[in-house]
Coordinates of C-alpha atoms in Angstrom, one line a residue:
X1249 CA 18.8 53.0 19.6
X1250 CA 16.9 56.0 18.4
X1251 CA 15.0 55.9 14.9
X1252 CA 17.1 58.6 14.3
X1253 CA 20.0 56.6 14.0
X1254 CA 18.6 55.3 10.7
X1255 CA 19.4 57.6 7.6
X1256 CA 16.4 59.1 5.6
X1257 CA 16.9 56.4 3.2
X1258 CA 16.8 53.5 5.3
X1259 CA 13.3 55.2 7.2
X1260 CA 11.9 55.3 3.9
X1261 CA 12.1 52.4 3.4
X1262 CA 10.8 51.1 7.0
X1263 CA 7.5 53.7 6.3
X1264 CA 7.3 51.4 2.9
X1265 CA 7.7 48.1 4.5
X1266 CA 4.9 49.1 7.4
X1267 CA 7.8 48.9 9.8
X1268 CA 7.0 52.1 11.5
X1269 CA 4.8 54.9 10.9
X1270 CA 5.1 58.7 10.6
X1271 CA 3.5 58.7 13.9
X1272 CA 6.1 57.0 14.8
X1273 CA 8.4 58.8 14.2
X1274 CA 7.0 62.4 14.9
X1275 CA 6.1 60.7 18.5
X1276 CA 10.0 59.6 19.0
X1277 CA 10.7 63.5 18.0
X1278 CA 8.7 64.6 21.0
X1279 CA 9.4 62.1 23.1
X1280 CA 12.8 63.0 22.7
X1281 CA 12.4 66.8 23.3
X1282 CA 10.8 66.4 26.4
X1283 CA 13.4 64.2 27.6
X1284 CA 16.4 66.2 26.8
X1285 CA 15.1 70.1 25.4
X1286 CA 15.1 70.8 29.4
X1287 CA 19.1 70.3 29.1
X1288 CA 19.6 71.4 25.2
X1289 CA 16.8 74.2 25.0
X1290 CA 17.0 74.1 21.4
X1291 CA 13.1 75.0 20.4
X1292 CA 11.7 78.3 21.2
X1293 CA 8.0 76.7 19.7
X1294 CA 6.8 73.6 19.1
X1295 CA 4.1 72.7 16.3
X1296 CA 2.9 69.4 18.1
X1297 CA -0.6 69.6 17.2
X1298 CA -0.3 70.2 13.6
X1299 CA 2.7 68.0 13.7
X1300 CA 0.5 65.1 14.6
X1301 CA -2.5 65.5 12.6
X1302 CA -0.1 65.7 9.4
X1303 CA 1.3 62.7 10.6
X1304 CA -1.9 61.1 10.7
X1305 CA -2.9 61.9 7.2
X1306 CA 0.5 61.3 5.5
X1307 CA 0.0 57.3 7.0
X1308 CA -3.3 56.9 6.0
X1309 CA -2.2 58.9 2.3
X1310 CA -1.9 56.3 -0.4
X1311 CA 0.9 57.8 -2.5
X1312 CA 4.1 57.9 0.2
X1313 CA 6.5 58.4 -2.4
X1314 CA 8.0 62.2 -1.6
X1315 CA 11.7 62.2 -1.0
X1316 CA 11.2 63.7 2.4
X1317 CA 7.7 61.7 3.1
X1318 CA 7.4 62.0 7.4
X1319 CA 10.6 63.0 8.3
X1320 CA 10.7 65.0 11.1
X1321 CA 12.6 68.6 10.5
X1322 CA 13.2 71.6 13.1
X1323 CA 13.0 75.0 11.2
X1324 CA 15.7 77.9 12.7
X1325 CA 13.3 80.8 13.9
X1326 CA 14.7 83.6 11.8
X1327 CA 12.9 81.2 8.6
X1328 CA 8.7 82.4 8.4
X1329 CA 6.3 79.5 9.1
X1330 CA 2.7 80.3 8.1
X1331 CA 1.0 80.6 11.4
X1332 CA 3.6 79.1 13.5
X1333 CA 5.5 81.7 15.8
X1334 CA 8.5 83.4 14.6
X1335 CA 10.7 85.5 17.0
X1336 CA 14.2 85.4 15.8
X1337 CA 14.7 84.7 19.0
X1338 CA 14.2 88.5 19.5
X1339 CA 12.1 89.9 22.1
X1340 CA 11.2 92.7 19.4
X1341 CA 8.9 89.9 17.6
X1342 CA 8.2 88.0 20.7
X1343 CA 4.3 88.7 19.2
X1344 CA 4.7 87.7 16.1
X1345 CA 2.6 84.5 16.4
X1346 CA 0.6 84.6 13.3
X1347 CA 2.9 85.2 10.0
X1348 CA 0.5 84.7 6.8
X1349 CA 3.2 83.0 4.9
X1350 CA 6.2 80.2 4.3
X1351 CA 9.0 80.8 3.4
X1352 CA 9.8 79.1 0.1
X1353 CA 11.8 76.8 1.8
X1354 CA 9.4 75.7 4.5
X1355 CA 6.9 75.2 1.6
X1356 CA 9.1 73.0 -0.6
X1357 CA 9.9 70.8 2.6
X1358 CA 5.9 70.5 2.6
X1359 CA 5.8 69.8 -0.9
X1360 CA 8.0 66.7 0.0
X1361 CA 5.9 65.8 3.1
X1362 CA 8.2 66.6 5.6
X1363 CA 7.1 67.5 9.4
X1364 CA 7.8 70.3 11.1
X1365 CA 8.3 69.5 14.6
X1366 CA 9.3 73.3 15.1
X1367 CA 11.0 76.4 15.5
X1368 CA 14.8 76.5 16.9
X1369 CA 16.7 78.6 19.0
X1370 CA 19.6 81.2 17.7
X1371 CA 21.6 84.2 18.2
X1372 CA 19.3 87.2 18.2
X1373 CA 18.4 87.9 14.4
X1374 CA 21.0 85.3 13.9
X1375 CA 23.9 87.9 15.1
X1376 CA 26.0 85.4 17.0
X1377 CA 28.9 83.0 17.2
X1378 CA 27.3 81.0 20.4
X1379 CA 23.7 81.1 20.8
X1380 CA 23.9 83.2 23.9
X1381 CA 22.7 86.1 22.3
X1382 CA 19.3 84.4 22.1
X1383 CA 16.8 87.1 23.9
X1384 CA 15.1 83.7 25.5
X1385 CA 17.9 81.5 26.6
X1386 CA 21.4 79.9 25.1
X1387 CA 20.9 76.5 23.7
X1388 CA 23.8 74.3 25.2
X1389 CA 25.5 71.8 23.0
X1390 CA 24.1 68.0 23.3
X1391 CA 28.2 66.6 24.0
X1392 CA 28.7 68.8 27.1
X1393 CA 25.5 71.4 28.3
X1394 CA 28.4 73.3 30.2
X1395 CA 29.8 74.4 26.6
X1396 CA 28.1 76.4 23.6
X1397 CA 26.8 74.8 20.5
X1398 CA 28.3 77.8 18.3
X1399 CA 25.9 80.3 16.5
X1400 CA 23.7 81.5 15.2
X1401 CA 21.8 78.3 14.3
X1402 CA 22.8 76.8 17.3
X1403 CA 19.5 75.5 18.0
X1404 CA 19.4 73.8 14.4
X1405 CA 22.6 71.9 15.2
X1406 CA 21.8 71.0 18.4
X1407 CA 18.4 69.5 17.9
X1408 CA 19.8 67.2 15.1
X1409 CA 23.3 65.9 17.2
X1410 CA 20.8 65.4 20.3
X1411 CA 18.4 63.3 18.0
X1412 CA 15.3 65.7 18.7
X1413 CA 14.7 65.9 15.0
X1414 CA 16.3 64.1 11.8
X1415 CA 17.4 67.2 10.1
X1416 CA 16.8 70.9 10.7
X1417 CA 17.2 73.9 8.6
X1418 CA 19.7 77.0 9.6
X1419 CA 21.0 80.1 8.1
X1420 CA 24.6 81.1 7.7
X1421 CA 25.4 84.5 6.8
X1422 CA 29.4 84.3 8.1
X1423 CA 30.0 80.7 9.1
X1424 CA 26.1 80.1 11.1
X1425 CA 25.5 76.7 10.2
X1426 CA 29.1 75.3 9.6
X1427 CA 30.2 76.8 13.2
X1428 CA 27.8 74.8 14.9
X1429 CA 27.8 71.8 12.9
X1430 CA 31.5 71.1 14.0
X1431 CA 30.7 72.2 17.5
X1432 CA 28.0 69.8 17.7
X1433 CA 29.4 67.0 15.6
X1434 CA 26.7 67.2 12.7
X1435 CA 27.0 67.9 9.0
X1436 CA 26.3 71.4 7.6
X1437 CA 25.9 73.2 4.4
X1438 CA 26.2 76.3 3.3
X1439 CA 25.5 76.4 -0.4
X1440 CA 26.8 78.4 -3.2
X1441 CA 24.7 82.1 -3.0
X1442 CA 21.7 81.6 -4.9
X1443 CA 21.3 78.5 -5.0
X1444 CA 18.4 78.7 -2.6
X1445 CA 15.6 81.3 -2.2
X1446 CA 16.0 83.2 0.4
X1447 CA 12.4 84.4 0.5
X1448 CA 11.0 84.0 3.8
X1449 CA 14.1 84.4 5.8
X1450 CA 14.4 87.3 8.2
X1451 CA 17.5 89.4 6.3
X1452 CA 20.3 90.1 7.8
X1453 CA 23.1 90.5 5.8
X1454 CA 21.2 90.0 2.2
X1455 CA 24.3 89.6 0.2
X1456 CA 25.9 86.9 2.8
X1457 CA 22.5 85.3 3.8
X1458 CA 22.4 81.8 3.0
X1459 CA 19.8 79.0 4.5
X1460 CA 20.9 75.2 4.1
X1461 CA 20.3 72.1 5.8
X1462 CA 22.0 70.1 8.9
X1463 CA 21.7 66.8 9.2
X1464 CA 23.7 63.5 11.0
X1465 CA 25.3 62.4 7.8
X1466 CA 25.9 63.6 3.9
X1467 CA 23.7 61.5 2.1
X1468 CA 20.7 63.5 3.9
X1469 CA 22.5 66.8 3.7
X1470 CA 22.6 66.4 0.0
X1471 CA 19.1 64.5 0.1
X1472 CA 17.7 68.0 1.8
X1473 CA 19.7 70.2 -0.7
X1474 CA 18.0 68.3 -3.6
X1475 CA 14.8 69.6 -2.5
X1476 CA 14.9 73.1 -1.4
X1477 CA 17.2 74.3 -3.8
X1478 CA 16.5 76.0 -7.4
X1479 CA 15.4 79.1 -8.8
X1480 CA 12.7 81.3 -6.9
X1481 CA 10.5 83.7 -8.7
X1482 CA 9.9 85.4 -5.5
X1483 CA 13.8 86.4 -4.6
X1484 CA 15.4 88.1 -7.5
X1485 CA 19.0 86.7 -5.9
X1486 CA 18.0 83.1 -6.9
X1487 CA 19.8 81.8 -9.2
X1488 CA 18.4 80.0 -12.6
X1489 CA 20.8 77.3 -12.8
X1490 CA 19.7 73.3 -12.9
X1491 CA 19.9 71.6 -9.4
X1492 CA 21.8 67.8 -9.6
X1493 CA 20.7 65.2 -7.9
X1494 CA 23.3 65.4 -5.3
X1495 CA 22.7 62.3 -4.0
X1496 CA 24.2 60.5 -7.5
X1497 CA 27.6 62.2 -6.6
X1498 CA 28.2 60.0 -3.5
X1499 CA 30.0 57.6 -5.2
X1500 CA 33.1 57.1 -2.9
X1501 CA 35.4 57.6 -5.5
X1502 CA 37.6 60.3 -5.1
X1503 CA 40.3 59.4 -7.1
X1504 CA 42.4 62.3 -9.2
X1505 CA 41.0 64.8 -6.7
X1506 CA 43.0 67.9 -6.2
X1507 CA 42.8 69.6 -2.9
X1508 CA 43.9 72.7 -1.7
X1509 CA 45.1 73.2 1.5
X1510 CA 45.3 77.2 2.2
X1511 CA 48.9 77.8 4.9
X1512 CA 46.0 80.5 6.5
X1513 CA 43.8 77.8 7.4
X1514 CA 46.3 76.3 9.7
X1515 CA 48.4 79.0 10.8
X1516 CA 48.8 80.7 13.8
X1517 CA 45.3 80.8 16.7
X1518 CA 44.8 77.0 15.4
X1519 CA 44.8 74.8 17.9
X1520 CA 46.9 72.3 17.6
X1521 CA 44.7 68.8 18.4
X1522 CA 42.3 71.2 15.4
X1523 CA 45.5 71.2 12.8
X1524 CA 46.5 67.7 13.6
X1525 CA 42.9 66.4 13.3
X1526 CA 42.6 68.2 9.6
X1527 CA 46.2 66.3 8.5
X1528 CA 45.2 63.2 9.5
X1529 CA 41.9 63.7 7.8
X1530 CA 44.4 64.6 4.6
X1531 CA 46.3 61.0 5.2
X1532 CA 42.3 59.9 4.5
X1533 CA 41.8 61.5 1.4
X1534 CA 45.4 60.4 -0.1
X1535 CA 44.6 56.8 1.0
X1536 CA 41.5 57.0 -1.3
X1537 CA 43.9 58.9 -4.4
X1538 CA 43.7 61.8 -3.9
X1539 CA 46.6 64.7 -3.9
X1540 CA 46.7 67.7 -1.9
X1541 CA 48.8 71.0 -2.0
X1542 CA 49.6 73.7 0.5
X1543 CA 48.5 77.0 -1.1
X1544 CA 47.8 80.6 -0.2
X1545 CA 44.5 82.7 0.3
X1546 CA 46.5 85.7 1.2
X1547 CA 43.5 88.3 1.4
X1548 CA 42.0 85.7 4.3
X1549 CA 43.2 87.9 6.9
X1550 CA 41.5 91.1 6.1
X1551 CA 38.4 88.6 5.8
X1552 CA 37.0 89.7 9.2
X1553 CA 37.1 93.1 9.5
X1554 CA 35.9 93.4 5.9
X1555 CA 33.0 91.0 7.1
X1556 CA 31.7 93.0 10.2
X1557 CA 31.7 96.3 8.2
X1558 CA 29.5 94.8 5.3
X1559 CA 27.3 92.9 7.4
X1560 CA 26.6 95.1 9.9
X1561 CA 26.1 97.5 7.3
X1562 CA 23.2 95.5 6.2
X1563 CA 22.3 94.9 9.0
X1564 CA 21.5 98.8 10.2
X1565 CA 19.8 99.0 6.7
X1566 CA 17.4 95.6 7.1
X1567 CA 16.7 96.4 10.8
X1568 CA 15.3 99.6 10.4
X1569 CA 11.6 98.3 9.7
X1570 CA 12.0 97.0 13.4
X1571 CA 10.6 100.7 14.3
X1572 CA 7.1 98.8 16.4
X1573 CA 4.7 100.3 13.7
X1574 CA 3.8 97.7 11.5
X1575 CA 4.2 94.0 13.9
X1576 CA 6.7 93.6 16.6
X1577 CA 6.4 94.9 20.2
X1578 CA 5.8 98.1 20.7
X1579 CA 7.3 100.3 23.9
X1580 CA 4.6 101.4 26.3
X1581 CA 6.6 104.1 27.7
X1582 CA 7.0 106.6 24.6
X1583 CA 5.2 110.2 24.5
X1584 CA 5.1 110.5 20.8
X1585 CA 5.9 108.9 17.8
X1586 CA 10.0 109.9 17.4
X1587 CA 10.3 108.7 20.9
X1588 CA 8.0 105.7 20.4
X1589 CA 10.4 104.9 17.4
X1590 CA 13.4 104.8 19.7
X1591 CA 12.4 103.2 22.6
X1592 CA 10.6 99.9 21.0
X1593 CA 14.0 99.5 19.1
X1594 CA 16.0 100.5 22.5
X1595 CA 13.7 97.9 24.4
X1596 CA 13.3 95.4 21.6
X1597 CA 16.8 94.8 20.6
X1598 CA 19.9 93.1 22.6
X1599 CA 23.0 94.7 22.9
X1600 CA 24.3 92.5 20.2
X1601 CA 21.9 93.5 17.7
X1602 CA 22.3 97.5 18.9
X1603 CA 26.1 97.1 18.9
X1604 CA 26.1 96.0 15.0
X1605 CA 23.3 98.3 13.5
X1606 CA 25.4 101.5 15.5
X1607 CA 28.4 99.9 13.9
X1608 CA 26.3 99.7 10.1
X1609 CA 24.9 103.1 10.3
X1610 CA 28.6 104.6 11.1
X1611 CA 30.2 103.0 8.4
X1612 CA 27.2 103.7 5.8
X1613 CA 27.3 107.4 7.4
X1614 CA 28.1 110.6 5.5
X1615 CA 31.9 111.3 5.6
X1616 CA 33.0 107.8 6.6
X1617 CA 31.3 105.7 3.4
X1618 CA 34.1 105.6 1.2
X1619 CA 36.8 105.0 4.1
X1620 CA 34.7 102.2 5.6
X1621 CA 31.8 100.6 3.7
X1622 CA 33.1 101.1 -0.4
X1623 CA 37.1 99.9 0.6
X1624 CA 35.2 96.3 2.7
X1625 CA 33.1 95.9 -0.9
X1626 CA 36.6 96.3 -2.6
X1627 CA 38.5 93.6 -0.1
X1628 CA 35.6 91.7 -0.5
X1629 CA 36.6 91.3 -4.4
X1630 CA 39.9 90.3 -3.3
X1631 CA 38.8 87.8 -1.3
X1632 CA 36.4 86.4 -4.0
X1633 CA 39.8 86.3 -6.7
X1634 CA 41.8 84.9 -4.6
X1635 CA 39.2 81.5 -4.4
X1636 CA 38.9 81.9 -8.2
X1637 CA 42.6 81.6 -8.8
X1638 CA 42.8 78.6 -6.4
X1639 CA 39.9 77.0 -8.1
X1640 CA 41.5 77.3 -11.7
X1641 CA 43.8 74.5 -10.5
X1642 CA 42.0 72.6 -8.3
X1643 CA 38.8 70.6 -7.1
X1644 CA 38.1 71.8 -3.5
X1645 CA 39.9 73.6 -0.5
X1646 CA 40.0 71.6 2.6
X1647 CA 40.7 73.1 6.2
X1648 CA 39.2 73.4 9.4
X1649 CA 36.4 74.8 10.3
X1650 CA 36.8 76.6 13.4
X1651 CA 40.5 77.5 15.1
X1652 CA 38.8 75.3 18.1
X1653 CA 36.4 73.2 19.5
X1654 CA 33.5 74.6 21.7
X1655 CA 33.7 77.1 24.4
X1656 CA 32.4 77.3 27.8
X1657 CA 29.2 78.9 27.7
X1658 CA 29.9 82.8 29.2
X1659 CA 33.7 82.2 28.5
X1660 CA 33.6 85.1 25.5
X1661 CA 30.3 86.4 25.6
X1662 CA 31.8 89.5 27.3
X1663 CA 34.7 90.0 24.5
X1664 CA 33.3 90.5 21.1
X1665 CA 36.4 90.8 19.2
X1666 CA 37.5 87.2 20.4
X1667 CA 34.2 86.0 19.6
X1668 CA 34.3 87.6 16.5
X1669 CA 37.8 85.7 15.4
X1670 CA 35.7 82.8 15.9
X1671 CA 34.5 82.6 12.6
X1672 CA 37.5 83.5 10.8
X1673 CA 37.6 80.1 8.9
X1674 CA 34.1 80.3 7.7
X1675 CA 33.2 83.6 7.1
X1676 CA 35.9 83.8 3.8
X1677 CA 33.1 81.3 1.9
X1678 CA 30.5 84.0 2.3
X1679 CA 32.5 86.6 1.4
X1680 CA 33.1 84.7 -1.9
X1681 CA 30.1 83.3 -2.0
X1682 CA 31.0 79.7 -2.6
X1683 CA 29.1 76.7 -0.8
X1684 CA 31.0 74.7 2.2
X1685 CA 30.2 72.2 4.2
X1686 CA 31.6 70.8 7.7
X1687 CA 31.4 67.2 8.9
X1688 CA 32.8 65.9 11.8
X1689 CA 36.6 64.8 11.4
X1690 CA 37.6 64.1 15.6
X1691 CA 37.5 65.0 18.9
X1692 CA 39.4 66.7 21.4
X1693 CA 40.6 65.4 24.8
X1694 CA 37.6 66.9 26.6
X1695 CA 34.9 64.9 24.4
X1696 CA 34.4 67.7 21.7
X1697 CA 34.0 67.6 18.3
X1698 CA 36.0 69.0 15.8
X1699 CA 34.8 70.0 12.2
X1700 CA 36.4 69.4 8.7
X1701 CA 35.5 72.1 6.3
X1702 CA 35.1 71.6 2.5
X1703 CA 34.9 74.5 -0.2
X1704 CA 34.0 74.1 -3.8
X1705 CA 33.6 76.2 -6.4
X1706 CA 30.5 78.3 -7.3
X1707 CA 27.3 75.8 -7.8
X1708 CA 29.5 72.8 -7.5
X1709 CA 27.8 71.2 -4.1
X1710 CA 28.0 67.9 -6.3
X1711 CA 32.0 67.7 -5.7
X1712 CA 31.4 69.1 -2.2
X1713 CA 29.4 66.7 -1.3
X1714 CA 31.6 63.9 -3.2
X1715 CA 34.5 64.4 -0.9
X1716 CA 32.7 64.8 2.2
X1717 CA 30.6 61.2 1.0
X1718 CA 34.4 59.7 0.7
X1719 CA 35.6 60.7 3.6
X1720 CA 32.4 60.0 6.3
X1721 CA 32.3 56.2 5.0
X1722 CA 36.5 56.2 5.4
X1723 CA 36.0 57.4 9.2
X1724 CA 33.5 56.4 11.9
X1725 CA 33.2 59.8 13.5
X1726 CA 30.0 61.1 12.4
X1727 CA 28.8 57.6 14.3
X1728 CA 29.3 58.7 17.2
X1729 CA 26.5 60.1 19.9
X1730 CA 26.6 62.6 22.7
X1731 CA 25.0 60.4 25.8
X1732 CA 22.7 63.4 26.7
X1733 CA 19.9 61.6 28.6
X1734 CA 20.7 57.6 27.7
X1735 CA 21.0 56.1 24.3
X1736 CA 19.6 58.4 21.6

């Protein structure tokens, strides 16, 4: 049995009875990397030498009373680490070894004496439903290496469900850490817009961007939450509400709770072991009291196309200081500066990234704004009143989170509109810019997990995480391991 298979709790409480050290445990971390990371490649860097000597000061530090206090955390690559690599998993920034500054949420972990162990793999400036977009190598996902872990922070699920690291950090811009989280078994979050600074993470999409933690269970989800949310004086999008202590919601009682079950969610492209896994998960929650209702989202449809036009519309507008002037890799093959601009970006990018910045820059262009880019910000409204009607009568919306369980890795990579369906069951939540969170809720015949998916209304994680609590201690999936390289 791995230390991993402890919750943060229960370690903190072994670090306070001497029972192990942070050594300890930031030695099982690497231990564990090098047995499976050959398998998972979920790091692009590791911070081993700074790992060690912080976990050599935090044992011999006399107060050991931060909520996070040794716990070993991965950090997804598009999320700036003070003078620890960070390449977006881009060949463009493949140099960029030195940053001068943490994000806020990298120093907040610090503030709670968290270790980062180091930087995870993704979809190329997180653009990606698979991870096989990373400009390095795909990470593979811990149940079966021959299938994807889903995207973009694929690395930061991955690392967690093969016990490399207790919980990691990922970004999720149109379903990136809830996507993964059900392909690889774990627990992911994507809270409510705002609720935590996005200062420090490499912008893609700025109105959709949204980092949050991944973890094995909810109680640390909502233990992570607790400390990197809250207001940010260095992201004007942060907003200054008061952060709960999440952890006081996990009560188990969900009694009186009044779910909504949209008819979209579980509609047609669902497959069926997916919709049969999400009603039996229903059975759950009305064995605890609870009540649930079929209702309708009927602007869900459009949710994708109105997604990839935004996005990618951002996108074109974020990417364009990639030009190889100020950091990033420069192309050695350019005669002057116009063609120097071109060709580092040419060079630099994957076809991913190029295909959604051409996509951005048409729909932003003269002539095509209104027809494109202005009627997507309209839908988008839509989209957002259609979740405020639902929420006026009830407590969450439950469905699944993906139409299916993993992939073979290389099965879609060559038909983007198929993998862009993918996410058609997470990317609404952005759109509105509510939080959800997936846990696991089954598996399929091959071994796979599947992923429940929980929305709540804006700032309301507490009743998020509330049902999700209820429901993980009713069921005894989220117990369950991958055996990637023995007992982990």
């Amino acid at each position: 049995m791995s230390l991993f298979d402890y919750t943060i709790k229960e370690l903190e409480e072994k670090i306070h009875n001497k029972e192990v050290t942070v050594q300890d445990l930031v030695d099982t971390s690497y231990k564990r990397i090098k047995e499976v990371d050959g398998q998972v490649h979920a790091f692009l860097t590791l911070n081993e030498e700074s790992a060690r000597e912080e976990a050599k000061k935090l044992d011999a530090a006399a107060d050991q009373t931060a909520s996070l206090f040794g716990m070993p955390a991965g950090i997804k690559d598009n999320i700036v680490t003070k003078a620890l690599r960070t390449t977006c998993a881009s060949q463009f920034l493949d140099n960029f070894d030195d940053p001068l500054y943490n994000a806020t949420v990298v120093d907040k972990l610090a503030s709670q004496q968290a270790v980062t162990i180091g930087k995870l793999n993704m979809d190329e400036f997180a653009m990606g439903s698979s991870n096989e977009n990373s400009s390095y190598t795909p990470t593979r996902n811990p149940w079966n290496t021959d299938y994807v872990p889903g995207g973009s922070s694929g690395g930061s699920a991955a690392s967690v469900a093969a016990g490399e690291v207790l919980f990691s950090l990922g970004s999720d811009t149109g379903g990136s850490i809830r996507q993964p989280a059900a392909f690889c078994g774990v627990v992911g979050l994507k809270p409510t817009y705002g609720r935590v600074s996005r200062f420090g993470l490499v912008a893609f999409a700025s109105s959709l961007d949204q980092i949050g933690p991944i973890t094995r269970n909810v109680e640390d989800n909502a233990r992570v939450l607790e400390v990197i949310a809250g207001i940010d004086p260095m992201d004007s999008t942060s907003a200054n509400v008061d952060v709960p202590k999440y952890t006081e919601a996990l009560t188990g009682d969900v009694k009186g709770l009044k779910i909504a079950v949209p008819k979209e969610y579980l509609a047609e492209g669902v497959a069926p072991e997916v919709k049969e896994s999400v009603l039996q998960a229903l059975k759950v929650y009305e064995s605890l009291g609870a009540t649930w209702e079929e209702v309708s989202l009927p602007h869900s449809k459009y949710a994708v196309a109105t997604y990839y036009l935004l996005s990618s519309s951002e996108a074109s507008a974020n990417l364009a200081r990639f030009d190889g002037v100020r950091y990033g890799v420069r192309s050695e093959n350019a005669d002057n500066m116009i063609d120097m601009f071109k060709k580092s970006r040419s060079e630099g990018f994957g076809e991913e990234v190029k295909r959604r910045i051409m996509l951005g820059t048409f729909a932003l262009s003269s002539g095509y704004y209104d027809a494109y880019y202005k009627k997507a910000q309209k839908v988008r409204t839509l989209i957002k009143n259609d979740f405020d009607k639902i929420f006026e009568d009830y407590d969450v919306v439950i469905g699944p989170t993906t139409p299916t369980p993993a992939f073979k890795v290389g099965e879609k990579i060559d038909d983007p509109l198929t993998m862009y369906a993918n996410d058609i069951l997470t990317i609404p939540v952005n759109l509105a810019g509510v939080p959800g969170i997936s846990l696991p809720c089954g598996f399929s015949e091959e071994g796979l997990p599947f992923g429940l998916q929980i929305i709540g209304k804006h700032f309301d994680e507490s009743t998020v995480y509330r049902a999700a609590h209820a429901y993980e201690q009713a069921t005894d999936h989220h117990k369950k391991r991958p055996q990637l390289g023995g007992a982990n």
